[in-house]
Each structure stands twice: as C-alpha cells, then as structure tokens.
C-alpha cells in the first residue's frame, strides 16, 4: 500500500502555533504542502533565537532536505510569494507551486478592503489580502490561474474582458480598472520569476506518496474559520478543515494518514465574530500580554479568552483528529485560576455541542488551580502537577489524545509523548 500524508490542522480560530509544529515535524518529512488559504496566514517559527514568519511558503522550508508544495487550493499573490521567496536561497527544485492555483492580484485586495468598508459595523475584519475576492472569482469561474502566466498577452486580454463585465460595479466602489501597460509589465515580471516553480502539484504529490516519501500537509487558519463549518459569516473563504486537503491538493480521503489538531491551551481570535469564552477583563489582557498575542500578518491585537472544550471537541471530530498538540501552555503560568468552558447555555438550557447559531450561547466554566514553572519544560515529569491535571482533563473533555505539548516558541521546547 502506498504511503499516506499526515496532516496538521488548527482547531480554533487560527494562530494556534501550526508553524512551530510543522517546522518541528518537518525535520523528519520529505515534503510539506499547503492546501488552502493564502498570505492571510502568518506562521511563526523560532529556531535558536531567530524568528521566521511565513505566509505562503510552507513551514518545511527550514529543513533543507524537504521539498515544499503550494497546492491548487491555495490563492497565491505572486507579489507576496516573490517577496517571501527572497528570504531563502536555492528554492529551485525545493519549491513547487500548482499551475491550477488561483492568483490574487492587486484589484482583489482593493475589492476586499472596499467591501469591508461598505459592511461598516458588520465588517468581518479580514486581513485585507484579497482572499475572499480571489476565492469568489474562482467559484464564479472567472478567476485567474497561475498557469495563465505562461501567456501574458492572453491573460491581459482576460483581465480586460473581466473589467468590461465588472468594471462598472467596481467603479461604484471607488476601484479603477488597472493601468494595463503597468499590469502587463508586472505580470511579465511575475512570469519570469515564478514559471520555473509552477507545475502540476497533484501529480507531484501522488508520485511522492507512490515512492513511499513522507508528506506533511500544513493547514492554514483554523477550523472555526472554515467557510462551511466555522462561525459564518465571520470566517475565511476556504475549507480550512482536514477534508480541504483532498480538494486543495488533489488527494483522495484514503491518502490522508494521521491528523494532528493544533490548539492553544487557552483561546484567541483576530477579527470580528462570536467568541464565547472571550475575556475582555484583566485576565484576557494578561493572556494577551503573556502570550504576545499580536497577529503575524497584520499586527492586530488578538482577542483572548479561555479554552473552549466544546468548540475544540467539535473541531476534533470534524477533522478526525488522532492527536492534539497543546500549544503555549507556558502562557498560563502565574494565573491563580484557569477556566475551561465545558458546556454552553442557550435560553436556559445546557448543551455540550456547537450549535449553528452560537451568538446567544453563554459559557459554563470549570475552574482549575493554576501553576508556575512550565516555561521551556521538555519532559512530562517536569511539568507542575496542576498543569498535568489541566492537560489530563482537556484530553478527556476533547476525547482526543495529547501527543505534543509546547512550552515556548522555540522549536525544541516541546514535550513529545508516546
Ligand atoms: P500559526 O498561525 O498557527 O502558525 O501561529 P502564529 O505563528 O500566528 O502564532 C503563534 C505564536 O505563538 C507565534 O508567535 C509563535 O512563535 C508563538 N508560540 C508557538 N508556540 C508557543 C509556545 O508554546 N509558547 C509560547 N509562549 N509561544 C509560542
Ligand atoms: P493562520 O494560518 C487567524 C481571519 C481574519 C478574519 C477572517 C477572514 O496564521 O492561523 P480573510 O483575510 O481570510 O478573508 O479574513 O479570518 N484570519 C485569520 N485569523 N489566523 C489566520 O491564519 C487567519 N487568516 C485569516 O482575521 O477574521
Ligand atoms: Mg498565524
């Protein structure tokens, strides 16, 4: 039987620490692949005090032996990708980008920002990176794919045609048709730089698995931001859950092996939308300070709150998580009491599942005793007793085994359990 690809997926609202775990595991993988999202993602890796922030290039790039794949389900800003590629040497033969991936061009970003302004107090709080408009065009069958960089004249013709059809609507939003001379020059530059990397990544992924190579799939964003299963409409525009990897790379469900859910020991959200366990008081502020909770992509302050075991159990089931990696345990150091949401109350009734409409849900908390001294711990036995109790209860509430515990941003400050 051929090899199966293992998968890393965020099981809250993103920024769980996926980058750290992908980088750590990637040291033992032959290939790492992104399958959805775009440069709205910000995956941070710290190795020996040096920070690496990745947005589009998979977090396997720090393993010189691993190849990195950007699959067809990703929306790619050529400009952002080229900028990010400059940080690394010798990417040719190590980075492969799907010819079927859709492009984000400058006007997609303008549309994203204009729509947010029009939504006023109902704004989603997007990253402004053009993600929604690029995916909308893909679904509407009028998007622009990377393969089209092979014929820039034909691509410019399609962009002209696109503005003939949509220009009036965009003009009403204050968005002008791009200067086509500048656009042609820019697209030619993109083509020159990117074409050597653009290929059929589905065939590549199949070949790797057929050759018994170890492939790791890197989710972006988080389960509760999923277009179908998240807190719609306050979500991103892609399928962030494990199933999205099949579509976003051309794999079958049978190609997926182990699924690891990445989850913070508390919870954060950046952007608008419901957040049942949000703490807007002093504990939330303290979590933000101790956890340095500022967005890797936009620099925005993240909203902070407590671990929501109902939401995480829902996400674990949706993704088929075999294991959990609990991140940022150290950030809870020094709290006297730590809360975990174990059920929701809606209209006076208690429920233990994620309802469709969670706006009116209130958290029911169980309170745990705090601890100190978890920073940088590398062995289970060295963890404070109250931290062990906390983790054991989380495992029971989420009904998923914990296999990794992270105690600082550094690659090696990680407890690996058998
Ligand atoms: P991602 O989007 O899921 O990859 O997560 P981000 O990189 O956006 O945000 C996670 C942040 O937490 C980054 O700044 C990481 O360096 C940091 N981080 C990851 N794991 C730990 C940990 O165990 N402890 C602490 N204190 N920071 C961590
Ligand atoms: P990583 O991969 C956290 C959020 C935005 C906004 C919503 C929609 O680093 O975990 P979009 O620009 O995607 O249309 O914005 O999704 N969002 C993220 N939040 N982590 C991310 O990525 C995110 N990517 C998008 O803040 O609420
Ligand atoms: Mg992030």
Tab-separated table of N, CA, C and O and ligand atoms in Angstrom, residues 10 13-18 34 36-44 54-55 112 116 124-133 219-222 225 233-238 268-273 296-298 300 302, ligand 2:
chain	number	residue	atom	x	y	z
A	10	UNK	N	-5.313	23.571	12.369
A	10	UNK	CA	-5.659	24.428	13.511
A	10	UNK	C	-7.086	24.128	13.932
A	10	UNK	O	-7.964	24.007	13.076
A	13	UNK	N	-9.476	29.395	16.165
A	13	UNK	CA	-9.663	30.443	15.145
A	13	UNK	C	-8.331	30.857	14.499
A	13	UNK	O	-8.139	32.019	14.169
A	14	UNK	N	-7.419	29.930	14.328
A	14	UNK	CA	-6.128	30.255	13.724
A	14	UNK	C	-5.103	30.686	14.755
A	14	UNK	O	-5.413	30.831	15.947
A	15	UNK	N	-3.846	30.818	14.296
A	15	UNK	CA	-2.731	31.249	15.150
A	15	UNK	C	-2.494	30.342	16.343
A	15	UNK	O	-2.015	30.784	17.393
A	16	UNK	N	-2.815	29.080	16.188
A	16	UNK	CA	-2.666	28.135	17.303
A	16	UNK	C	-1.203	27.788	17.558
A	16	UNK	O	-0.846	27.295	18.637
A	17	UNK	N	-0.364	27.985	16.522
A	17	UNK	CA	1.051	27.583	16.636
A	17	UNK	C	1.380	26.496	15.621
A	17	UNK	O	2.316	25.716	15.819
A	18	UNK	N	0.631	26.489	14.526
A	18	UNK	CA	0.832	25.459	13.489
A	18	UNK	C	2.256	25.501	12.930
A	18	UNK	O	2.881	24.464	12.729
A	34	UNK	N	1.090	23.088	1.518
A	34	UNK	CA	-0.069	23.918	1.884
A	34	UNK	C	-1.206	23.588	0.927
A	34	UNK	O	-0.979	23.338	-0.266
A	36	UNK	N	-4.670	25.292	1.270
A	36	UNK	CA	-5.736	26.316	1.210
A	36	UNK	C	-5.217	27.631	1.796
A	36	UNK	O	-4.105	27.702	2.312
A	37	UNK	N	-6.072	28.640	1.733
A	37	UNK	CA	-5.691	29.947	2.268
A	37	UNK	C	-4.664	30.612	1.372
A	37	UNK	O	-4.373	30.125	0.259
A	38	UNK	N	-4.137	31.715	1.855
A	38	UNK	CA	-3.154	32.449	1.061
A	38	UNK	C	-2.203	33.152	2.007
A	38	UNK	O	-1.855	32.591	3.056
A	39	UNK	N	-1.856	34.412	1.662
A	39	UNK	CA	-0.926	35.128	2.550
A	39	UNK	C	-1.669	35.866	3.666
A	39	UNK	O	-1.104	36.729	4.330
A	40	UNK	N	-2.930	35.466	3.893
A	40	UNK	CA	-3.605	35.846	5.144
A	40	UNK	C	-2.990	35.073	6.313
A	40	UNK	O	-3.044	35.499	7.456
A	41	UNK	N	-2.386	33.919	6.021
A	41	UNK	CA	-1.744	33.116	7.062
A	41	UNK	C	-0.450	33.777	7.511
A	41	UNK	O	0.214	34.451	6.741
A	42	UNK	N	-0.116	33.566	8.764
A	42	UNK	CA	1.174	34.015	9.293
A	42	UNK	C	1.652	32.933	10.239
A	42	UNK	O	1.088	32.774	11.318
A	43	UNK	N	2.632	32.151	9.812
A	43	UNK	CA	3.099	31.014	10.610
A	43	UNK	C	4.507	31.328	11.113
A	43	UNK	O	5.423	31.538	10.318
A	44	UNK	N	4.645	31.371	12.437
A	44	UNK	CA	5.915	31.800	13.032
A	44	UNK	C	6.726	30.612	13.524
A	44	UNK	O	6.181	29.699	14.142
A	54	UNK	N	6.311	33.046	8.081
A	54	UNK	CA	5.943	32.572	6.745
A	54	UNK	C	4.469	32.829	6.472
A	54	UNK	O	3.638	32.707	7.376
A	55	UNK	N	4.183	33.190	5.234
A	55	UNK	CA	2.787	33.479	4.874
A	55	UNK	C	2.279	32.529	3.788
A	55	UNK	O	1.137	32.116	3.800
A	112	UNK	N	-11.478	43.604	-1.560
A	112	UNK	CA	-11.574	43.114	-0.183
A	112	UNK	C	-11.761	44.294	0.786
A	112	UNK	O	-12.709	44.348	1.582
A	116	UNK	N	-15.199	45.556	2.907
A	116	UNK	CA	-15.155	45.663	4.367
A	116	UNK	C	-15.672	47.029	4.812
A	116	UNK	O	-16.453	47.125	5.767
A	124	UNK	N	-16.088	41.891	8.548
A	124	UNK	CA	-15.561	40.611	9.034
A	124	UNK	C	-14.256	40.826	9.794
A	124	UNK	O	-13.922	40.080	10.708
A	125	UNK	N	-13.560	41.892	9.409
A	125	UNK	CA	-12.229	42.091	9.986
A	125	UNK	C	-11.221	41.257	9.229
A	125	UNK	O	-10.354	40.612	9.825
A	126	UNK	N	-11.324	41.250	7.900
A	126	UNK	CA	-10.410	40.424	7.097
A	126	UNK	C	-8.989	40.977	7.194
A	126	UNK	O	-8.764	42.088	7.678
A	127	UNK	N	-8.071	40.196	6.663
A	127	UNK	CA	-6.675	40.635	6.639
A	127	UNK	C	-6.418	41.624	5.498
A	127	UNK	O	-5.304	42.135	5.372
A	128	UNK	N	-7.415	41.832	4.645
A	128	UNK	CA	-7.262	42.783	3.529
A	128	UNK	C	-6.331	42.254	2.444
A	128	UNK	O	-5.840	43.016	1.614
A	129	UNK	N	-6.111	40.965	2.425
A	129	UNK	CA	-5.154	40.389	1.475
A	129	UNK	C	-5.825	39.905	0.178
A	129	UNK	O	-5.197	39.213	-0.632
A	130	UNK	N	-7.109	40.179	-0.011
A	130	UNK	CA	-7.777	39.811	-1.278
A	130	UNK	C	-8.244	38.368	-1.319
A	130	UNK	O	-8.579	37.841	-2.393
A	131	UNK	N	-8.264	37.713	-0.164
A	131	UNK	CA	-8.577	36.279	-0.116
A	131	UNK	C	-10.023	36.019	-0.580
A	131	UNK	O	-10.248	35.198	-1.481
A	132	UNK	N	-10.985	36.712	0.035
A	132	UNK	CA	-12.402	36.493	-0.309
A	132	UNK	C	-12.666	36.753	-1.790
A	132	UNK	O	-13.228	35.900	-2.492
A	133	UNK	N	-12.258	37.915	-2.326
A	133	UNK	CA	-12.500	38.176	-3.751
A	133	UNK	C	-11.845	37.139	-4.670
A	133	UNK	O	-12.436	36.729	-5.668
A	219	UNK	N	-2.176	22.879	7.290
A	219	UNK	CA	-3.380	23.709	7.219
A	219	UNK	C	-3.051	25.143	7.581
A	219	UNK	O	-2.120	25.414	8.338
A	220	UNK	N	-3.823	26.063	7.036
A	220	UNK	CA	-3.728	27.467	7.452
A	220	UNK	C	-5.063	27.849	8.084
A	220	UNK	O	-6.055	27.133	7.969
A	221	UNK	N	-5.082	28.979	8.790
A	221	UNK	CA	-6.251	29.440	9.549
A	221	UNK	C	-6.658	28.352	10.555
A	221	UNK	O	-5.803	27.610	11.006
A	222	UNK	N	-7.943	28.250	10.860
A	222	UNK	CA	-8.370	27.271	11.855
A	222	UNK	C	-9.776	26.801	11.551
A	222	UNK	O	-10.503	27.420	10.753
A	225	UNK	N	-12.822	28.973	11.480
A	225	UNK	CA	-12.851	29.960	10.390
A	225	UNK	C	-13.220	29.290	9.069
A	225	UNK	O	-13.174	29.915	8.003
A	233	UNK	N	-21.030	34.410	9.112
A	233	UNK	CA	-20.142	34.814	8.014
A	233	UNK	C	-18.754	35.275	8.475
A	233	UNK	O	-17.973	35.734	7.643
A	234	UNK	N	-18.485	35.151	9.766
A	234	UNK	CA	-17.188	35.626	10.280
A	234	UNK	C	-16.149	34.509	10.135
A	234	UNK	O	-15.701	33.918	11.134
A	235	UNK	N	-15.819	34.216	8.911
A	235	UNK	CA	-14.934	33.104	8.576
A	235	UNK	C	-14.006	33.559	7.449
A	235	UNK	O	-14.149	34.660	6.927
A	236	UNK	N	-13.103	32.683	7.051
A	236	UNK	CA	-12.319	32.954	5.852
A	236	UNK	C	-13.013	32.262	4.682
A	236	UNK	O	-14.066	31.630	4.860
A	237	UNK	N	-12.452	32.339	3.476
A	237	UNK	CA	-13.207	31.868	2.306
A	237	UNK	C	-12.761	30.503	1.802
A	237	UNK	O	-13.053	30.145	0.664
A	238	UNK	N	-12.071	29.727	2.647
A	238	UNK	CA	-11.617	28.411	2.178
A	238	UNK	C	-12.040	27.315	3.154
A	238	UNK	O	-12.516	27.590	4.251
A	268	UNK	N	-7.649	32.324	21.284
A	268	UNK	CA	-7.604	33.687	20.744
A	268	UNK	C	-8.397	33.745	19.444
A	268	UNK	O	-8.663	32.729	18.820
A	269	UNK	N	-8.729	34.958	19.079
A	269	UNK	CA	-9.385	35.190	17.785
A	269	UNK	C	-8.962	36.578	17.312
A	269	UNK	O	-8.930	37.524	18.116
A	270	UNK	N	-8.662	36.712	16.029
A	270	UNK	CA	-8.357	38.037	15.487
A	270	UNK	C	-9.388	38.323	14.405
A	270	UNK	O	-9.730	37.446	13.628
A	271	UNK	N	-9.927	39.531	14.439
A	271	UNK	CA	-11.047	39.828	13.540
A	271	UNK	C	-12.352	39.721	14.325
A	271	UNK	O	-12.348	39.409	15.525
A	272	UNK	N	-13.456	39.957	13.623
A	272	UNK	CA	-14.745	40.016	14.320
A	272	UNK	C	-15.440	38.665	14.345
A	272	UNK	O	-14.984	37.712	13.729
A	273	UNK	N	-16.578	38.622	15.077
A	273	UNK	CA	-17.357	37.389	15.136
A	273	UNK	C	-17.415	36.827	16.542
A	273	UNK	O	-16.668	37.250	17.425
A	296	UNK	N	0.610	37.854	13.255
A	296	UNK	CA	1.849	37.736	12.490
A	296	UNK	C	1.711	38.424	11.135
A	296	UNK	O	2.681	38.911	10.568
A	297	UNK	N	0.492	38.484	10.609
A	297	UNK	CA	0.278	39.060	9.280
A	297	UNK	C	-0.074	40.541	9.361
A	297	UNK	O	0.489	41.362	8.654
A	298	UNK	N	-1.007	40.894	10.252
A	298	UNK	CA	-1.498	42.277	10.252
A	298	UNK	C	-1.023	43.077	11.470
A	298	UNK	O	-1.228	44.283	11.515
A	300	UNK	N	-2.389	43.080	14.231
A	300	UNK	CA	-3.538	43.439	15.076
A	300	UNK	C	-3.484	42.680	16.406
A	300	UNK	O	-3.023	41.534	16.457
A	302	UNK	N	-4.786	40.345	19.148
A	302	UNK	CA	-5.749	39.241	19.121
A	302	UNK	C	-6.636	39.317	20.362
A	302	UNK	O	-6.161	39.662	21.444
B	2	LIG	P1	-3.060	31.492	10.369
B	2	LIG	O1	-2.786	30.498	9.266
B	2	LIG	C1	-6.023	33.937	12.418
B	2	LIG	C2	-9.158	35.715	9.954
B	2	LIG	C3	-9.182	37.227	9.783
B	2	LIG	C4	-10.679	37.432	9.677
B	2	LIG	C5	-11.135	36.224	8.873
B	2	LIG	C6	-11.303	36.474	7.387
B	2	LIG	O2	-1.909	32.369	10.686
B	2	LIG	O3	-3.645	30.807	11.553
B	2	LIG	P2	-9.540	36.762	5.407
B	2	LIG	O4	-8.458	37.775	5.192
B	2	LIG	O5	-9.071	35.359	5.458
B	2	LIG	O6	-10.694	36.934	4.456
B	2	LIG	O7	-10.149	37.114	6.867
B	2	LIG	O8	-10.149	35.221	9.076
B	2	LIG	N1	-7.887	35.061	9.592
B	2	LIG	C7	-7.022	34.552	10.470
B	2	LIG	N2	-7.038	34.570	11.819
B	2	LIG	N3	-5.042	33.283	11.767
B	2	LIG	C8	-5.030	33.234	10.419
B	2	LIG	O9	-4.158	32.485	9.727
B	2	LIG	C9	-6.028	33.925	9.710
B	2	LIG	N4	-6.299	34.101	8.397
B	2	LIG	C10	-7.443	34.783	8.341
B	2	LIG	O10	-8.623	37.882	10.891
B	2	LIG	O11	-11.274	37.343	10.949
